[in-house]
Amino acid sequence: MSEAGRLIVVSNRLPLGPNPSGGLVVALKDAFHEAGGIWVGTSGRIEARPKQRFDSHPGLAFERFSFDLTQKEHENYYLGYSNSVLWPLFHGRADLMETRPEFLEDYRGVNARLAQMLASELHRDDVIWVQDYHLLPLAQALRDAGVSNRIGFFLHIPFPALYDIMALPNSEEFIGWLGGYDLVGLQTRRDVARLLEVFRSRPDAELLPDGSAKLGEQRIEARSFPVAIDTAAFAREAASAAASRPGVALEPGEQLIMGVDRLDYSKGLPNRFKAFARLLETHAEVNGLVTLLQIAPPTREAVAAYQDIRTELEQLSGQINGAYADLTWTPIRYIHRAVPRARLAGLYRQAAVGLVTPLADGMNLVAKEYVAAQDPDNPGVLILSDFAGAAEQMEDALLVNPFDLDQVAEAMARALKMPKGERCARYDALMDGLLREDINWWSRSYLKALRGVSRGLS
Ligand code: ADQ
């Protein structure tokens, strides 16, 4: 164990079970091995009398500290303020926001309760890394409880524009929440520019020559740290999955276009289906020879906007299949459930085109997974929305404006016909970047920056 203080990670959901998986667990494995520490988050249990508990497991390099939510907290903090206010707003859908005073009250309340629980467990040189939009006020609440440790935040979703923030009933308070952090990590340079614009607009904030900002007494560093995947491991998984499992049954000469997204309105699925219909309409030569496989598992179904998107997609896929299908060909295969990871990796490798067209997305890891899964000798083509954070690093994809259906349809036609030489050149360039800037690079560079901020600690 190193001299560095322990790492305290806080995320909404705690990784549970004896052998937890997921991107963040892989990302933080080395850091926890080096420094030890605690991972804090909700237990997934809804209890009338919420409890908190520590547990450790011999296979894990961190202790777990979980806490329950009441039904009211789950509805107001999680479904309410986090996913019916912040999520739509940060994805440019202020029109879908549902603001209610009790949402904000419990959002503040859960963060304050968590700060109280956590404050008494901290050592003086621990560094605290808070993950995502559910926990924005946590640093302020910890500061109020007398915590002076280094506290960093990472936002996994886009940072909103100044004008969008004005739509929040508590926009002043929102900006104040950021003032508790030493380091605010965002996905892209575009997000950092939006945050700095917010500071620039405020008389109580000062932009310092080193690029950081001062808000009240707090110095805040804002930088981009594009989140990533375990590229080499995913590539291996895809190669072995493709070798051991059958993919989708295709007719001779038929090509697969594939999309994988949680069923979320930010992912641009209706536009994607419409663009695919446009391809079928304008490129008769591909009819019968191309299938769109869309995997979209349900998510946050208790929130009304998610029920609407489901209905819309079912109608659209029904209409398009009704118009184009024949006895041997169904143009859209729409699968409304999760697919095991290894299976997904093999399907990516089978697909000639990866279609990633969100209208707003912090990063989008599917874009990275699709490229990592390709056969280096015969890779497929990634079509990527300019509105995904990943576009900033993945310029060798076919970048598209997802609102322009003709452009997306033309990109599909181009990708389906792209000569092997060009496919390989694009894949090589993309893969170089993904291997260099992988998930370990992401967590290492963030933690180095966080441990490097000075708070006058001895
Ligand atoms: P998400 O919005 O969930 O994440 P994304 O980055 O694409 O979006 O990650 C989704 C993950 O879930 C991928 O690893 C994907 O393989 C998996 N997944 C999706 N559909 C699946 C299915 N049907 N079956 C199995 N697995 C499936 C948020 C932000 C993103 C940001 C990430 C990480 O919205 O912008 O990239 O966090 O910071």
mmCIF file of N, CA and C in Angstrom, residues 37-146:
data_model
loop_
_atom_site.group_PDB
_atom_site.id
_atom_site.type_symbol
_atom_site.label_atom_id
_atom_site.label_comp_id
_atom_site.label_asym_id
_atom_site.label_seq_id
_atom_site.Cartn_x
_atom_site.Cartn_y
_atom_site.Cartn_z
ATOM 1 N N GLY A 37 -9.166 1.617 0.403
ATOM 2 C CA GLY A 37 -10.209 2.627 0.492
ATOM 3 C C GLY A 37 -11.598 2.052 0.614
ATOM 4 N N ILE A 38 -12.559 2.923 0.388
ATOM 5 C CA ILE A 38 -13.971 2.566 0.591
ATOM 6 C C ILE A 38 -14.756 2.989 -0.641
ATOM 7 N N TRP A 39 -15.710 2.161 -1.018
ATOM 8 C CA TRP A 39 -16.657 2.547 -2.068
ATOM 9 C C TRP A 39 -18.009 2.728 -1.396
ATOM 10 N N VAL A 40 -18.606 3.884 -1.592
ATOM 11 C CA VAL A 40 -19.842 4.239 -0.898
ATOM 12 C C VAL A 40 -20.971 4.390 -1.916
ATOM 13 N N GLY A 41 -22.153 3.860 -1.588
ATOM 14 C CA GLY A 41 -23.279 4.049 -2.506
ATOM 15 C C GLY A 41 -24.542 3.429 -1.956
ATOM 16 N N THR A 42 -25.645 3.594 -2.686
ATOM 17 C CA THR A 42 -26.905 3.023 -2.203
ATOM 18 C C THR A 42 -26.868 1.501 -2.360
ATOM 19 N N SER A 43 -27.632 0.838 -1.477
ATOM 20 C CA SER A 43 -27.607 -0.629 -1.434
ATOM 21 C C SER A 43 -28.541 -1.248 -2.459
ATOM 22 N N GLY A 44 -29.426 -0.417 -3.061
ATOM 23 C CA GLY A 44 -30.458 -0.960 -3.944
ATOM 24 C C GLY A 44 -31.687 -1.404 -3.160
ATOM 25 N N ARG A 45 -31.641 -1.284 -1.824
ATOM 26 C CA ARG A 45 -32.802 -1.686 -1.015
ATOM 27 C C ARG A 45 -33.651 -0.468 -0.668
ATOM 28 N N ILE A 46 -34.946 -0.672 -0.695
ATOM 29 C CA ILE A 46 -35.880 0.376 -0.273
ATOM 30 C C ILE A 46 -36.420 -0.061 1.090
ATOM 31 N N GLU A 47 -36.190 0.728 2.108
ATOM 32 C CA GLU A 47 -36.581 0.338 3.468
ATOM 33 C C GLU A 47 -37.286 1.502 4.153
ATOM 34 N N ALA A 48 -38.296 1.165 4.953
ATOM 35 C CA ALA A 48 -38.987 2.223 5.704
ATOM 36 C C ALA A 48 -38.031 2.863 6.705
ATOM 37 N N ARG A 49 -37.159 2.010 7.297
ATOM 38 C CA ARG A 49 -36.128 2.552 8.202
ATOM 39 C C ARG A 49 -34.770 2.256 7.594
ATOM 40 N N PRO A 50 -34.252 3.188 6.790
ATOM 41 C CA PRO A 50 -33.012 2.896 6.064
ATOM 42 C C PRO A 50 -31.828 2.663 7.006
ATOM 43 N N LYS A 51 -31.017 1.672 6.627
ATOM 44 C CA LYS A 51 -29.827 1.366 7.435
ATOM 45 C C LYS A 51 -28.590 1.605 6.597
ATOM 46 N N GLN A 52 -27.473 1.624 7.271
ATOM 47 C CA GLN A 52 -26.192 1.719 6.575
ATOM 48 C C GLN A 52 -25.316 0.577 7.066
ATOM 49 N N ARG A 53 -24.435 0.090 6.231
ATOM 50 C CA ARG A 53 -23.584 -1.027 6.669
ATOM 51 C C ARG A 53 -22.275 -1.053 5.896
ATOM 52 N N PHE A 54 -21.241 -1.541 6.577
ATOM 53 C CA PHE A 54 -19.952 -1.803 5.938
ATOM 54 C C PHE A 54 -19.893 -3.265 5.575
ATOM 55 N N ASP A 55 -19.275 -3.624 4.459
ATOM 56 C CA ASP A 55 -18.912 -5.016 4.278
ATOM 57 C C ASP A 55 -17.634 -5.094 3.479
ATOM 58 N N SER A 56 -16.904 -6.168 3.704
ATOM 59 C CA SER A 56 -15.684 -6.352 2.923
ATOM 60 C C SER A 56 -15.700 -7.779 2.405
ATOM 61 N N HIS A 57 -14.919 -8.013 1.395
ATOM 62 C CA HIS A 57 -14.897 -9.320 0.755
ATOM 63 C C HIS A 57 -13.451 -9.596 0.378
ATOM 64 N N PRO A 58 -12.958 -10.828 0.630
ATOM 65 C CA PRO A 58 -11.531 -11.079 0.403
ATOM 66 C C PRO A 58 -11.063 -10.739 -1.020
ATOM 67 N N GLY A 59 -11.940 -10.897 -2.002
ATOM 68 C CA GLY A 59 -11.526 -10.626 -3.393
ATOM 69 C C GLY A 59 -11.532 -9.154 -3.757
ATOM 70 N N LEU A 60 -12.008 -8.291 -2.869
ATOM 71 C CA LEU A 60 -12.147 -6.877 -3.231
ATOM 72 C C LEU A 60 -11.087 -6.034 -2.540
ATOM 73 N N ALA A 61 -10.532 -5.070 -3.292
ATOM 74 C CA ALA A 61 -9.483 -4.222 -2.723
ATOM 75 C C ALA A 61 -10.057 -3.034 -1.972
ATOM 76 N N PHE A 62 -11.409 -2.951 -1.919
ATOM 77 C CA PHE A 62 -12.020 -1.839 -1.183
ATOM 78 C C PHE A 62 -13.082 -2.384 -0.240
ATOM 79 N N GLU A 63 -13.331 -1.620 0.810
ATOM 80 C CA GLU A 63 -14.478 -1.932 1.669
ATOM 81 C C GLU A 63 -15.703 -1.302 1.042
ATOM 82 N N ARG A 64 -16.879 -1.865 1.343
ATOM 83 C CA ARG A 64 -18.094 -1.254 0.816
ATOM 84 C C ARG A 64 -18.882 -0.638 1.959
ATOM 85 N N PHE A 65 -19.430 0.530 1.691
ATOM 86 C CA PHE A 65 -20.266 1.198 2.675
ATOM 87 C C PHE A 65 -21.580 1.539 1.977
ATOM 88 N N SER A 66 -22.631 0.796 2.320
ATOM 89 C CA SER A 66 -23.885 0.990 1.582
ATOM 90 C C SER A 66 -24.949 1.590 2.491
ATOM 91 N N PHE A 67 -25.889 2.265 1.876
ATOM 92 C CA PHE A 67 -27.023 2.791 2.648
ATOM 93 C C PHE A 67 -28.310 2.595 1.851
ATOM 94 N N ASP A 68 -29.413 2.368 2.593
ATOM 95 C CA ASP A 68 -30.714 2.152 1.961
ATOM 96 C C ASP A 68 -31.394 3.494 1.708
ATOM 97 N N LEU A 69 -32.396 3.459 0.842
ATOM 98 C CA LEU A 69 -33.244 4.635 0.624
ATOM 99 C C LEU A 69 -34.660 4.294 1.085
ATOM 100 N N THR A 70 -35.399 5.298 1.491
ATOM 101 C CA THR A 70 -36.834 5.073 1.716
ATOM 102 C C THR A 70 -37.519 5.138 0.348
ATOM 103 N N GLN A 71 -38.770 4.673 0.317
ATOM 104 C CA GLN A 71 -39.536 4.735 -0.935
ATOM 105 C C GLN A 71 -39.638 6.189 -1.426
ATOM 106 N N LYS A 72 -39.876 7.086 -0.485
ATOM 107 C CA LYS A 72 -40.022 8.505 -0.838
ATOM 108 C C LYS A 72 -38.704 9.051 -1.404
ATOM 109 N N GLU A 73 -37.589 8.669 -0.790
ATOM 110 C CA GLU A 73 -36.292 9.128 -1.308
ATOM 111 C C GLU A 73 -36.032 8.568 -2.703
ATOM 112 N N HIS A 74 -36.362 7.290 -2.898
ATOM 113 C CA HIS A 74 -36.161 6.685 -4.216
ATOM 114 C C HIS A 74 -36.957 7.462 -5.270
ATOM 115 N N GLU A 75 -38.200 7.784 -4.928
ATOM 116 C CA GLU A 75 -39.047 8.486 -5.898
ATOM 117 C C GLU A 75 -38.574 9.918 -6.137
ATOM 118 N N ASN A 76 -38.177 10.605 -5.079
ATOM 119 C CA ASN A 76 -37.876 12.034 -5.230
ATOM 120 C C ASN A 76 -36.410 12.320 -5.567
ATOM 121 N N TYR A 77 -35.495 11.626 -4.893
ATOM 122 C CA TYR A 77 -34.065 11.862 -5.148
ATOM 123 C C TYR A 77 -33.628 11.199 -6.456
ATOM 124 N N TYR A 78 -34.015 9.909 -6.647
ATOM 125 C CA TYR A 78 -33.503 9.153 -7.794
ATOM 126 C C TYR A 78 -34.362 9.355 -9.051
ATOM 127 N N LEU A 79 -35.659 8.931 -8.968
ATOM 128 C CA LEU A 79 -36.512 9.077 -10.155
ATOM 129 C C LEU A 79 -36.825 10.556 -10.399
ATOM 130 N N GLY A 80 -36.959 11.316 -9.320
ATOM 131 C CA GLY A 80 -37.378 12.711 -9.412
ATOM 132 C C GLY A 80 -36.254 13.649 -9.827
ATOM 133 N N TYR A 81 -35.565 14.210 -8.851
ATOM 134 C CA TYR A 81 -34.601 15.264 -9.202
ATOM 135 C C TYR A 81 -33.476 14.756 -10.125
ATOM 136 N N SER A 82 -32.946 13.559 -9.849
ATOM 137 C CA SER A 82 -31.834 13.072 -10.687
ATOM 138 C C SER A 82 -32.293 12.785 -12.114
ATOM 139 N N ASN A 83 -33.387 12.026 -12.242
ATOM 140 C CA ASN A 83 -33.725 11.521 -13.576
ATOM 141 C C ASN A 83 -34.912 12.192 -14.258
ATOM 142 N N SER A 84 -35.609 13.080 -13.536
ATOM 143 C CA SER A 84 -36.688 13.825 -14.207
ATOM 144 C C SER A 84 -36.363 15.322 -14.278
ATOM 145 N N VAL A 85 -35.274 15.729 -13.644
ATOM 146 C CA VAL A 85 -34.857 17.134 -13.728
ATOM 147 C C VAL A 85 -33.461 17.210 -14.348
ATOM 148 N N LEU A 86 -32.458 16.682 -13.657
ATOM 149 C CA LEU A 86 -31.088 16.863 -14.144
ATOM 150 C C LEU A 86 -30.831 16.113 -15.454
ATOM 151 N N TRP A 87 -31.263 14.843 -15.537
ATOM 152 C CA TRP A 87 -30.963 14.076 -16.757
ATOM 153 C C TRP A 87 -31.532 14.770 -18.009
ATOM 154 N N PRO A 88 -32.853 15.081 -18.052
ATOM 155 C CA PRO A 88 -33.334 15.743 -19.272
ATOM 156 C C PRO A 88 -32.650 17.087 -19.507
ATOM 157 N N LEU A 89 -32.479 17.867 -18.452
ATOM 158 C CA LEU A 89 -31.886 19.194 -18.641
ATOM 159 C C LEU A 89 -30.475 19.093 -19.218
ATOM 160 N N PHE A 90 -29.670 18.198 -18.676
ATOM 161 C CA PHE A 90 -28.279 18.088 -19.109
ATOM 162 C C PHE A 90 -28.178 17.487 -20.517
ATOM 163 N N HIS A 91 -29.263 16.867 -20.982
ATOM 164 C CA HIS A 91 -29.274 16.320 -22.337
ATOM 165 C C HIS A 91 -30.078 17.205 -23.292
ATOM 166 N N GLY A 92 -30.198 18.491 -22.931
ATOM 167 C CA GLY A 92 -30.843 19.440 -23.840
ATOM 168 C C GLY A 92 -32.338 19.238 -23.981
ATOM 169 N N ARG A 93 -33.003 18.598 -23.000
ATOM 170 C CA ARG A 93 -34.440 18.372 -23.079
ATOM 171 C C ARG A 93 -35.143 19.008 -21.881
ATOM 172 N N ALA A 94 -34.929 20.318 -21.736
ATOM 173 C CA ALA A 94 -35.598 21.029 -20.643
ATOM 174 C C ALA A 94 -37.114 20.858 -20.746
ATOM 175 N N ASP A 95 -37.609 20.612 -21.974
ATOM 176 C CA ASP A 95 -39.054 20.441 -22.154
ATOM 177 C C ASP A 95 -39.583 19.187 -21.429
ATOM 178 N N LEU A 96 -38.716 18.225 -21.165
ATOM 179 C CA LEU A 96 -39.155 16.999 -20.477
ATOM 180 C C LEU A 96 -38.982 17.082 -18.962
ATOM 181 N N MET A 97 -38.446 18.211 -18.501
ATOM 182 C CA MET A 97 -38.197 18.342 -17.060
ATOM 183 C C MET A 97 -39.506 18.368 -16.287
ATOM 184 N N GLU A 98 -39.505 17.689 -15.151
ATOM 185 C CA GLU A 98 -40.672 17.752 -14.270
ATOM 186 C C GLU A 98 -40.148 18.239 -12.931
ATOM 187 N N THR A 99 -40.443 19.481 -12.592
ATOM 188 C CA THR A 99 -39.871 19.998 -11.342
ATOM 189 C C THR A 99 -40.939 20.005 -10.250
ATOM 190 N N ARG A 100 -40.564 19.475 -9.105
ATOM 191 C CA ARG A 100 -41.472 19.507 -7.950
ATOM 192 C C ARG A 100 -40.629 19.798 -6.726
ATOM 193 N N PRO A 101 -41.142 20.622 -5.812
ATOM 194 C CA PRO A 101 -40.348 20.998 -4.643
ATOM 195 C C PRO A 101 -39.847 19.784 -3.858
ATOM 196 N N GLU A 102 -40.667 18.712 -3.788
ATOM 197 C CA GLU A 102 -40.251 17.566 -2.972
ATOM 198 C C GLU A 102 -39.091 16.801 -3.623
ATOM 199 N N PHE A 103 -38.949 16.915 -4.960
ATOM 200 C CA PHE A 103 -37.800 16.270 -5.622
ATOM 201 C C PHE A 103 -36.499 16.876 -5.088
ATOM 202 N N LEU A 104 -36.482 18.211 -5.138
ATOM 203 C CA LEU A 104 -35.269 18.919 -4.721
ATOM 204 C C LEU A 104 -34.999 18.719 -3.228
ATOM 205 N N GLU A 105 -36.053 18.747 -2.458
ATOM 206 C CA GLU A 105 -35.906 18.588 -1.004
ATOM 207 C C GLU A 105 -35.239 17.236 -0.663
ATOM 208 N N ASP A 106 -35.706 16.173 -1.298
ATOM 209 C CA ASP A 106 -35.117 14.864 -0.986
ATOM 210 C C ASP A 106 -33.751 14.679 -1.644
ATOM 211 N N TYR A 107 -33.526 15.346 -2.771
ATOM 212 C CA TYR A 107 -32.198 15.298 -3.400
ATOM 213 C C TYR A 107 -31.174 15.921 -2.446
ATOM 214 N N ARG A 108 -31.531 17.096 -1.922
ATOM 215 C CA ARG A 108 -30.651 17.717 -0.915
ATOM 216 C C ARG A 108 -30.537 16.804 0.306
ATOM 217 N N GLY A 109 -31.674 16.261 0.725
ATOM 218 C CA GLY A 109 -31.736 15.465 1.961
ATOM 219 C C GLY A 109 -30.855 14.231 1.893
ATOM 220 N N VAL A 110 -30.930 13.489 0.785
ATOM 221 C CA VAL A 110 -30.125 12.271 0.671
ATOM 222 C C VAL A 110 -28.638 12.636 0.670
ATOM 223 N N ASN A 111 -28.283 13.686 -0.049
ATOM 224 C CA ASN A 111 -26.874 14.091 -0.073
ATOM 225 C C ASN A 111 -26.395 14.549 1.304
ATOM 226 N N ALA A 112 -27.269 15.241 2.030
ATOM 227 C CA ALA A 112 -26.882 15.703 3.375
ATOM 228 C C ALA A 112 -26.736 14.508 4.322
ATOM 229 N N ARG A 113 -27.666 13.553 4.215
ATOM 230 C CA ARG A 113 -27.593 12.354 5.075
ATOM 231 C C ARG A 113 -26.321 11.581 4.777
ATOM 232 N N LEU A 114 -26.010 11.447 3.492
ATOM 233 C CA LEU A 114 -24.796 10.730 3.102
ATOM 234 C C LEU A 114 -23.550 11.447 3.638
ATOM 235 N N ALA A 115 -23.548 12.780 3.540
ATOM 236 C CA ALA A 115 -22.385 13.538 4.027
ATOM 237 C C ALA A 115 -22.186 13.310 5.528
ATOM 238 N N GLN A 116 -23.281 13.279 6.266
ATOM 239 C CA GLN A 116 -23.176 13.051 7.718
ATOM 240 C C GLN A 116 -22.586 11.673 8.008
ATOM 241 N N MET A 117 -23.075 10.661 7.265
ATOM 242 C CA MET A 117 -22.589 9.291 7.487
ATOM 243 C C MET A 117 -21.107 9.193 7.149
ATOM 244 N N LEU A 118 -20.735 9.872 6.055
ATOM 245 C CA LEU A 118 -19.388 9.715 5.530
ATOM 246 C C LEU A 118 -18.369 10.501 6.356
ATOM 247 N N ALA A 119 -18.749 11.693 6.791
ATOM 248 C CA ALA A 119 -17.793 12.597 7.437
ATOM 249 C C ALA A 119 -17.077 11.909 8.597
ATOM 250 N N SER A 120 -17.831 11.122 9.365
ATOM 251 C CA SER A 120 -17.220 10.527 10.564
ATOM 252 C C SER A 120 -16.306 9.343 10.216
ATOM 253 N N GLU A 121 -16.361 8.863 8.981
ATOM 254 C CA GLU A 121 -15.522 7.724 8.590
ATOM 255 C C GLU A 121 -14.205 8.160 7.954
ATOM 256 N N LEU A 122 -14.064 9.458 7.675
ATOM 257 C CA LEU A 122 -12.921 9.902 6.867
ATOM 258 C C LEU A 122 -11.654 10.087 7.691
ATOM 259 N N HIS A 123 -10.527 9.762 7.062
ATOM 260 C CA HIS A 123 -9.222 10.106 7.634
ATOM 261 C C HIS A 123 -8.767 11.414 6.984
ATOM 262 N N ARG A 124 -7.816 12.043 7.641
ATOM 263 C CA ARG A 124 -7.429 13.386 7.223
ATOM 264 C C ARG A 124 -6.863 13.446 5.792
ATOM 265 N N ASP A 125 -6.142 12.391 5.385
ATOM 266 C CA ASP A 125 -5.521 12.456 4.048
ATOM 267 C C ASP A 125 -6.251 11.606 2.997
ATOM 268 N N ASP A 126 -7.466 11.172 3.270
ATOM 269 C CA ASP A 126 -8.256 10.481 2.240
ATOM 270 C C ASP A 126 -8.561 11.434 1.086
ATOM 271 N N VAL A 127 -8.608 10.892 -0.136
ATOM 272 C CA VAL A 127 -9.143 11.712 -1.236
ATOM 273 C C VAL A 127 -10.490 11.121 -1.633
ATOM 274 N N ILE A 128 -11.406 12.015 -1.936
ATOM 275 C CA ILE A 128 -12.793 11.586 -2.186
ATOM 276 C C ILE A 128 -13.132 11.863 -3.642
ATOM 277 N N TRP A 129 -13.644 10.835 -4.312
ATOM 278 C CA TRP A 129 -14.001 10.987 -5.725
ATOM 279 C C TRP A 129 -15.486 10.673 -5.882
ATOM 280 N N VAL A 130 -16.246 11.709 -6.181
ATOM 281 C CA VAL A 130 -17.698 11.594 -6.289
ATOM 282 C C VAL A 130 -18.084 11.410 -7.765
ATOM 283 N N GLN A 131 -18.956 10.420 -8.021
ATOM 284 C CA GLN A 131 -19.343 10.106 -9.389
ATOM 285 C C GLN A 131 -20.775 10.558 -9.683
ATOM 286 N N ASP A 132 -20.894 11.430 -10.636
ATOM 287 C CA ASP A 132 -22.137 11.683 -11.371
ATOM 288 C C ASP A 132 -23.210 12.532 -10.697
ATOM 289 N N TYR A 133 -24.227 12.800 -11.521
ATOM 290 C CA TYR A 133 -25.183 13.879 -11.257
ATOM 291 C C TYR A 133 -26.107 13.646 -10.075
ATOM 292 N N HIS A 134 -26.162 12.409 -9.574
ATOM 293 C CA HIS A 134 -27.007 12.159 -8.404
ATOM 294 C C HIS A 134 -26.431 12.822 -7.152
ATOM 295 N N LEU A 135 -25.151 13.139 -7.207
ATOM 296 C CA LEU A 135 -24.441 13.514 -5.978
ATOM 297 C C LEU A 135 -23.789 14.890 -6.056
ATOM 298 N N LEU A 136 -24.316 15.749 -6.912
ATOM 299 C CA LEU A 136 -23.695 17.078 -7.062
ATOM 300 C C LEU A 136 -23.504 17.838 -5.740
ATOM 301 N N PRO A 137 -24.487 17.831 -4.819
ATOM 302 C CA PRO A 137 -24.313 18.657 -3.605
ATOM 303 C C PRO A 137 -23.421 18.033 -2.538
ATOM 304 N N LEU A 138 -22.873 16.842 -2.809
ATOM 305 C CA LEU A 138 -22.196 16.131 -1.721
ATOM 306 C C LEU A 138 -20.997 16.893 -1.159
ATOM 307 N N ALA A 139 -20.209 17.511 -2.042
ATOM 308 C CA ALA A 139 -19.012 18.197 -1.539
ATOM 309 C C ALA A 139 -19.403 19.354 -0.614
ATOM 310 N N GLN A 140 -20.390 20.148 -1.051
ATOM 311 C CA GLN A 140 -20.857 21.264 -0.202
ATOM 312 C C GLN A 140 -21.300 20.744 1.160
ATOM 313 N N ALA A 141 -22.050 19.628 1.123
ATOM 314 C CA ALA A 141 -22.565 19.069 2.378
ATOM 315 C C ALA A 141 -21.412 18.563 3.248
ATOM 316 N N LEU A 142 -20.392 17.995 2.617
ATOM 317 C CA LEU A 142 -19.225 17.547 3.394
ATOM 318 C C LEU A 142 -18.464 18.745 3.960
ATOM 319 N N ARG A 143 -18.317 19.782 3.136
ATOM 320 C CA ARG A 143 -17.642 21.003 3.640
ATOM 321 C C ARG A 143 -18.410 21.544 4.846
ATOM 322 N N ASP A 144 -19.756 21.548 4.749
ATOM 323 C CA ASP A 144 -20.569 22.038 5.872
ATOM 324 C C ASP A 144 -20.328 21.195 7.123
ATOM 325 N N ALA A 145 -19.985 19.916 6.893
ATOM 326 C CA ALA A 145 -19.727 19.030 8.045
ATOM 327 C C ALA A 145 -18.262 19.124 8.493
ATOM 328 N N GLY A 146 -17.514 20.070 7.926
ATOM 329 C CA GLY A 146 -16.144 20.322 8.391
ATOM 330 C C GLY A 146 -15.067 19.532 7.662
#
